[in-house]
Structures are given as C-alpha cells and as structure tokens.
Amino acid sequence: MFSVKNEQSAAFEKVVLTDTIKKTQVTVLPACGAILHSINLHHNGNIINLLESYDSTEDFKVNAENKGFRNVKMSPFACRIKDAQYSYKGSAYTIEKFLLNGSAIHGLVYNEPFTVTRTWADVNSAGVTLVYKYKATDKGYPFHFHCEVSYELKPGNTLLLKTRIINTDTNTIPVQDGWHPYFTFNTSINDIELQFKSEALVEFDASLVPTGKLIPFKTFNDFKQLGDTFFDNCFTLLQNYSGPACTLRNNALGLQVEIWPDASYPYLQIYTPPHRNSIAVENLSAAPDAFNNGMGVILLQPETSVQFTTEYKISSLN
C-alpha cells in the first residue's frame, strides 16, 4: 500500500510519498523548484536518506547555487551555455539568470515555485505531478513553455521521474532537460563502487563546454572503487546496453542505487564535489552547451510536448 500527504513544518512545505509496507518515504518540495528533497528508507534498523539536500526553504532560496544546485530540475537547458550566449534562427540571445564564470548554468526553473496539479495513492504506487509555467521572463530565452514534473514511488524502492516540456509559444523552441541529484551514503564517496555504461567521454575545453571531440571511455563500465577520482565530466551512454546506466554501490552499508534512464537521456554527467560526501549523477537529454553545439538539442514545435524519463532503484546487497 502507498500513501501521499501534504506536510507543513517550520522548515518546509512538503509532499511526502510513502510505501506503507517498506516505510520508504520520498519528499518533494514544490516551492523549491519541485526538487526531490529526500529518499528515506529503513535499512538494518536505521533510517537512511540517500540525498544531500537543504536545511530549510530559506536555506534553499539563499544557497541553492552556493551548494551546487543539489537535486534541481534543469530546464530548458542543462549544465552550461558558454558565455551565456547562443544564436537561434538568426537572432543572438544572452541568458540573464545565474552565471558562473561567465557561463549560464542549470537552466531557468531550478529555483522557481511549482504548483501541485495532481496527487495519487493506491495499492500500486504514490505520486505527485507539479508544473511551472515559464512566461519568457529571461531576455535570453524569450519563449513560453510549461515544465511538468512527476514523481512516482513504486514497489521495490523504485522511484520513477518524468518530465514533460510543453511548448506554449507560437515559435519552435530549443529544449534540453536534465536532473542534478546528489546521492550520498553518509560517508566518503571514496569508498563507493561506481559503474556506468559509457561509450565516450565528451571532451571539454577550459570552460567545461564540449570541444566537439568524443574520446572512448570505458574505465567504469565494470564496477570500480571511486577512490580519489575527480569527475566534472559528460559521457555518452552505450547503445542497447542491458541493466542500469549507472550504479552506485556501498558494500559496507550493503546498499546500492541504480539509475535507469530511457532513450530520452543518452548523456550522463558526473560531478564529485570537493567535500566528497556525495556524488551528482545527472541524466541529460543533450550535452552541455547544446544550444550552441547542437549535441542532442530538441527543436520543439508549438503546441507539442516532449517527455523525459528516468528511474532510481534502491536495493539491499545483504
């Protein structure tokens, strides 16, 4: 059985999805960019949260950028747009929203308040759908669209994430989508084993945008201890692989997280923050700077939509 509740605390307004048998709980924060705030599960007598997040709504509002955009929804672009500039249909645009070292990063909706449009719970799952209606507020993206996000907690500690981008503009618009979850086992990520089904490394220049070159990369196609490996890289995923695209495994704790994107997310970005208490594993529909390099960018026609889907599956190794 599953349940869904709206909860208000001093820190957050939350939507909580619960598997009442396993007691697994997933928390979503509508006012904070509809972020996935926590995945709490009972394991060996303890409650473990597998996401690094924020202390309060105020903490999110003040520190979302400073804390590395933990768990945010990236849309209508993900990662970076070099120098915050791109050209589209003969016009030049400059993104105004948050810049890092001169580049626009992580989209335009990451800290916007979403509205809950639907919740449900039955014997099969619990879920919530939220929407943000973007109204061309940034001069660098003068188009209208809706970003609709759904989370569905299913049996077996499986969380389905769906994003639907709906073009409500009169023009065809460029679109990219991504997620930015920070997974943690509450210990150093040096101790975890990592596997991801990469075909190639997307070579970056000094500003962390693609050069256009793909370098074969299969180092982590089999499980390997992360150790002190540093990542701030994008990879193309193998075609027609079996199993999850990426797995994080903590043998000491006896837990693993599997990430199962569908074909809408052919890129995987991995980032290891300096504190090394968590690791960002980002499903991307296109490469960084896609509005300039065209690597996976979608041109979405008026009154049409596109959907992006991934799943997180948590399992015990014991």
Coordinates of C-alpha atoms in Angstrom, one line a residue:
M1 CA 0.0 0.0 0.0
F2 CA 1.0 3.6 -0.6
S3 CA 0.0 7.0 0.7
V4 CA 0.6 10.6 -0.2
K5 CA 0.4 13.6 2.2
N6 CA 1.0 17.3 2.2
E7 CA 3.0 18.2 5.2
Q8 CA 4.0 21.6 6.6
S9 CA 6.9 22.1 9.0
A10 CA 8.9 25.0 10.2
A11 CA 11.5 24.2 7.6
F12 CA 9.5 23.1 4.5
E13 CA 6.1 22.6 2.8
K14 CA 6.4 19.0 1.6
V15 CA 4.7 16.4 -0.4
V16 CA 5.5 13.0 1.1
L17 CA 5.1 9.8 -0.9
T18 CA 5.2 6.6 1.3
D19 CA 5.4 2.9 0.8
T20 CA 3.5 1.9 3.9
I21 CA 4.8 -1.6 3.9
K22 CA 8.5 -0.9 3.5
K23 CA 8.2 2.5 5.1
T24 CA 10.2 4.1 2.4
Q25 CA 9.5 7.8 2.0
V26 CA 10.2 10.3 -0.8
T27 CA 9.9 14.0 -0.1
V28 CA 9.3 16.7 -2.8
L29 CA 9.4 20.4 -2.2
P30 CA 7.0 22.3 -4.5
A31 CA 8.1 25.8 -3.5
C32 CA 11.8 24.9 -4.0
G33 CA 11.8 24.2 -7.7
A34 CA 9.9 20.9 -7.2
I35 CA 13.1 19.3 -6.1
L36 CA 13.5 15.8 -4.9
H37 CA 14.5 16.5 -1.3
S38 CA 14.9 13.1 0.3
I39 CA 14.7 9.4 -0.2
N40 CA 14.4 7.9 3.2
L41 CA 14.5 4.1 3.7
H42 CA 14.7 1.7 6.6
H43 CA 17.8 -0.4 6.3
N44 CA 19.3 -2.7 9.0
G45 CA 17.4 -0.9 11.8
N46 CA 18.4 2.6 10.6
I47 CA 16.7 5.3 8.6
I48 CA 19.0 6.4 5.8
N49 CA 18.5 9.4 3.5
L50 CA 20.2 8.9 0.1
L51 CA 20.1 12.5 -1.0
E52 CA 22.1 15.5 0.2
S53 CA 19.8 18.5 0.2
Y54 CA 18.9 21.6 2.2
D55 CA 18.1 22.5 5.8
S56 CA 15.0 24.7 5.1
T57 CA 13.2 26.7 2.4
E58 CA 15.2 29.7 3.3
D59 CA 18.4 27.7 3.0
F60 CA 17.4 26.7 -0.5
K61 CA 16.4 30.2 -1.5
V62 CA 19.7 31.7 -0.3
N63 CA 22.1 28.8 -1.0
A64 CA 20.8 26.7 -3.9
E65 CA 23.6 28.0 -6.1
N66 CA 26.3 28.1 -3.4
K67 CA 25.5 24.4 -2.5
G68 CA 25.9 23.2 -6.1
F69 CA 22.3 23.1 -7.3
R70 CA 21.6 20.0 -5.3
N71 CA 18.8 17.9 -6.8
V72 CA 17.4 20.6 -9.0
K73 CA 15.4 20.3 -12.3
M74 CA 17.4 21.6 -15.2
S75 CA 15.3 23.1 -18.0
P76 CA 15.1 24.4 -20.7
F77 CA 18.9 23.9 -20.8
A78 CA 21.2 21.9 -18.6
C79 CA 24.8 22.4 -17.4
R80 CA 26.4 25.3 -19.3
I81 CA 25.8 27.8 -22.1
K82 CA 29.2 29.2 -22.8
D83 CA 29.4 33.0 -22.1
A84 CA 25.6 32.8 -21.6
Q85 CA 25.2 33.3 -25.3
Y86 CA 23.7 31.4 -28.3
S87 CA 22.2 32.1 -31.7
Y88 CA 18.9 30.7 -32.8
K89 CA 17.1 31.3 -36.1
G90 CA 19.3 34.2 -36.9
S91 CA 19.0 36.0 -33.6
A92 CA 21.5 36.3 -30.8
Y93 CA 20.4 35.7 -27.2
T94 CA 22.1 36.2 -23.8
I95 CA 20.8 34.4 -20.8
E96 CA 20.5 36.6 -17.7
K97 CA 19.8 34.1 -15.0
F98 CA 22.6 32.8 -12.8
L99 CA 26.1 32.9 -14.3
L100 CA 29.1 31.1 -13.1
N101 CA 32.5 32.2 -14.5
G102 CA 30.6 33.9 -17.3
S103 CA 28.5 30.9 -18.4
A104 CA 24.8 30.4 -17.8
I105 CA 24.2 27.2 -15.8
H106 CA 21.5 24.8 -15.0
G107 CA 18.5 26.4 -16.7
L108 CA 15.8 28.8 -15.7
V109 CA 13.4 26.9 -13.5
Y110 CA 15.7 25.4 -10.9
N111 CA 14.5 27.6 -8.0
E112 CA 11.0 28.6 -9.2
P113 CA 7.9 27.6 -7.2
F114 CA 6.0 24.8 -8.8
T115 CA 2.2 24.1 -8.4
V116 CA 0.9 20.7 -7.5
T117 CA -1.6 19.7 -10.1
R118 CA -2.3 16.1 -9.0
T119 CA -1.5 13.5 -6.3
W120 CA -2.5 9.9 -6.1
A121 CA -2.0 6.8 -4.0
D122 CA -3.3 3.2 -4.3
V123 CA -2.1 -0.3 -3.9
N124 CA 0.4 0.1 -6.8
S125 CA 2.1 3.5 -6.2
A126 CA 2.0 7.0 -4.8
G127 CA 2.8 10.0 -6.9
V128 CA 2.7 13.8 -7.4
T129 CA 2.6 15.9 -10.5
L130 CA 3.8 19.6 -10.4
V131 CA 4.0 22.3 -13.0
Y132 CA 5.8 25.6 -13.6
K133 CA 4.6 27.9 -16.3
Y134 CA 7.5 29.8 -17.7
K135 CA 6.5 33.1 -19.3
A136 CA 9.5 34.3 -21.3
T137 CA 10.9 36.2 -18.2
D138 CA 14.5 35.9 -19.2
K139 CA 15.5 38.0 -22.2
G140 CA 17.9 35.2 -23.2
Y141 CA 15.0 32.8 -23.6
P142 CA 12.0 34.8 -24.7
F143 CA 9.8 31.8 -25.2
H144 CA 6.8 30.3 -23.3
F145 CA 6.7 26.7 -22.1
H146 CA 5.4 24.6 -19.2
C147 CA 7.7 22.3 -17.2
E148 CA 5.7 19.4 -15.7
V149 CA 7.4 17.1 -13.3
S150 CA 6.0 13.8 -11.9
Y151 CA 7.4 11.6 -9.2
E152 CA 6.0 8.1 -8.6
L153 CA 7.1 5.8 -5.8
K154 CA 6.6 2.2 -6.8
P155 CA 7.2 -1.2 -5.2
G156 CA 10.7 -2.4 -4.7
N157 CA 12.1 1.1 -3.6
T158 CA 11.7 2.3 -7.2
L159 CA 11.2 6.0 -8.0
L160 CA 10.0 7.0 -11.4
L161 CA 10.8 10.6 -12.5
K162 CA 9.1 12.0 -15.6
T163 CA 9.5 15.5 -17.1
R164 CA 7.2 16.9 -19.8
I165 CA 8.1 20.1 -21.6
I166 CA 5.1 21.6 -23.3
N167 CA 5.7 24.3 -25.9
T168 CA 3.1 27.0 -25.3
D169 CA 4.8 29.5 -27.5
T170 CA 4.0 30.5 -31.1
N171 CA 7.5 29.6 -32.2
T172 CA 9.6 26.4 -32.3
I173 CA 11.8 26.5 -29.3
P174 CA 15.2 24.8 -28.4
V175 CA 14.9 22.4 -25.4
Q176 CA 17.3 20.4 -23.3
D177 CA 16.4 18.7 -20.0
G178 CA 18.3 17.2 -17.1
W179 CA 18.4 16.2 -13.4
H180 CA 21.0 17.1 -10.8
P181 CA 20.6 14.7 -7.8
Y182 CA 23.4 14.4 -5.2
F183 CA 23.4 10.8 -3.9
T184 CA 25.0 10.1 -0.6
F185 CA 25.6 7.1 1.7
N186 CA 26.5 9.4 4.5
T187 CA 30.2 8.5 4.2
S188 CA 33.0 9.5 1.9
I189 CA 32.3 8.7 -1.8
N190 CA 35.9 7.4 -2.0
D191 CA 34.6 4.2 -0.5
I192 CA 31.8 3.5 -3.0
E193 CA 32.0 1.4 -6.1
L194 CA 30.8 3.0 -9.3
Q195 CA 29.7 1.5 -12.7
F196 CA 28.3 3.4 -15.7
K197 CA 27.8 2.2 -19.3
S198 CA 29.8 4.9 -21.1
E199 CA 30.8 4.8 -24.7
A200 CA 32.8 8.0 -24.8
L201 CA 33.9 11.0 -22.8
V202 CA 32.7 14.3 -24.2
E203 CA 35.9 16.4 -24.2
F204 CA 35.6 19.8 -22.5
D205 CA 37.6 22.9 -23.0
A206 CA 38.8 25.0 -20.1
S207 CA 35.3 26.5 -19.6
L208 CA 33.8 23.0 -19.3
V209 CA 31.9 23.0 -22.6
P210 CA 32.4 20.4 -25.3
T211 CA 35.1 20.8 -27.9
G212 CA 33.3 18.5 -30.3
K213 CA 35.6 15.6 -29.7
L214 CA 34.5 12.3 -28.3
I215 CA 37.1 10.2 -26.5
P216 CA 36.5 6.4 -26.0
F217 CA 36.0 5.9 -22.2
K218 CA 35.1 2.5 -20.7
T219 CA 37.0 2.8 -17.4
F220 CA 33.9 2.4 -15.3
N221 CA 31.9 0.0 -17.5
D222 CA 32.6 -2.5 -14.8
F223 CA 32.5 -1.8 -11.1
K224 CA 35.5 0.1 -9.8
Q225 CA 36.1 1.8 -6.4
L226 CA 35.9 5.5 -6.9
G227 CA 38.8 6.3 -4.6
D228 CA 40.0 9.9 -5.2
T229 CA 38.8 10.1 -8.8
F230 CA 37.5 13.5 -9.6
F231 CA 34.7 14.0 -12.1
D232 CA 33.1 17.0 -13.7
N233 CA 32.5 15.3 -17.0
C234 CA 29.9 14.3 -19.5
F235 CA 29.7 10.9 -21.1
T236 CA 27.7 9.4 -24.0
L237 CA 26.0 6.2 -22.9
L238 CA 26.3 2.9 -24.7
Q239 CA 23.5 2.0 -27.1
N240 CA 21.4 -1.1 -26.4
Y241 CA 23.1 -1.9 -23.1
S242 CA 21.3 -4.1 -20.6
G243 CA 20.8 -3.2 -16.9
P244 CA 21.0 0.2 -15.3
A245 CA 23.0 3.0 -16.9
C246 CA 24.8 3.8 -13.7
T247 CA 25.1 2.0 -10.3
L248 CA 26.4 3.4 -7.0
R249 CA 27.3 0.6 -4.5
N250 CA 28.3 0.9 -0.9
N251 CA 29.4 -2.6 0.2
A252 CA 30.0 -1.7 3.9
L253 CA 26.5 -0.3 4.2
G254 CA 25.0 -3.0 2.0
L255 CA 23.1 -0.7 -0.3
Q256 CA 23.2 0.3 -4.0
V257 CA 21.4 2.9 -6.1
E258 CA 20.7 2.1 -9.8
I259 CA 19.8 4.7 -12.4
W260 CA 17.7 3.6 -15.3
P261 CA 17.1 6.3 -17.9
D262 CA 15.2 5.7 -21.1
A263 CA 16.4 6.7 -24.5
S264 CA 15.4 10.3 -23.8
Y265 CA 18.5 10.7 -21.7
P266 CA 21.5 9.5 -23.8
Y267 CA 24.1 11.5 -21.8
L268 CA 25.4 11.1 -18.3
Q269 CA 27.1 13.9 -16.4
I270 CA 29.0 13.0 -13.2
Y271 CA 30.3 15.5 -10.7
T272 CA 32.2 14.9 -7.4
P273 CA 32.0 17.9 -5.1
P274 CA 35.1 18.9 -3.1
H275 CA 33.7 17.7 0.2
R276 CA 33.3 14.2 -1.3
N277 CA 30.3 13.3 0.9
S278 CA 28.0 12.9 -2.1
I279 CA 28.2 12.5 -5.9
A280 CA 26.0 14.2 -8.5
V281 CA 24.8 11.8 -11.3
E282 CA 23.0 13.7 -13.9
N283 CA 20.7 12.4 -16.6
L284 CA 20.9 14.7 -19.6
S285 CA 18.9 14.8 -22.8
A286 CA 21.8 16.7 -24.5
A287 CA 25.4 17.7 -24.0
P288 CA 26.4 20.9 -22.2
D289 CA 26.2 24.0 -24.4
A290 CA 23.7 22.2 -26.6
F291 CA 22.1 25.4 -27.8
N292 CA 25.4 26.2 -29.5
N293 CA 26.8 22.8 -30.5
G294 CA 23.5 21.1 -31.2
M295 CA 24.6 17.8 -29.5
G296 CA 21.1 16.5 -28.7
V297 CA 19.2 19.7 -28.6
I298 CA 15.5 19.3 -29.4
L299 CA 13.6 21.8 -31.5
L300 CA 10.1 21.6 -30.1
Q301 CA 7.2 22.8 -32.3
P302 CA 4.3 24.9 -31.0
E303 CA 1.6 23.1 -29.1
T304 CA 3.6 19.9 -28.8
S305 CA 5.4 18.3 -25.9
V306 CA 8.4 16.0 -25.2
Q307 CA 8.8 13.6 -22.3
F308 CA 12.0 12.6 -20.5
T309 CA 12.1 9.6 -18.1
T310 CA 14.4 8.0 -15.6
E311 CA 14.1 5.7 -12.6
Y312 CA 16.1 5.3 -9.4
K313 CA 16.1 1.8 -7.9
I314 CA 17.5 1.2 -4.4
S315 CA 18.3 -2.3 -3.3
S316 CA 19.9 -4.1 -0.4
L317 CA 23.1 -6.2 -1.0
N318 CA 22.5 -8.3 2.1

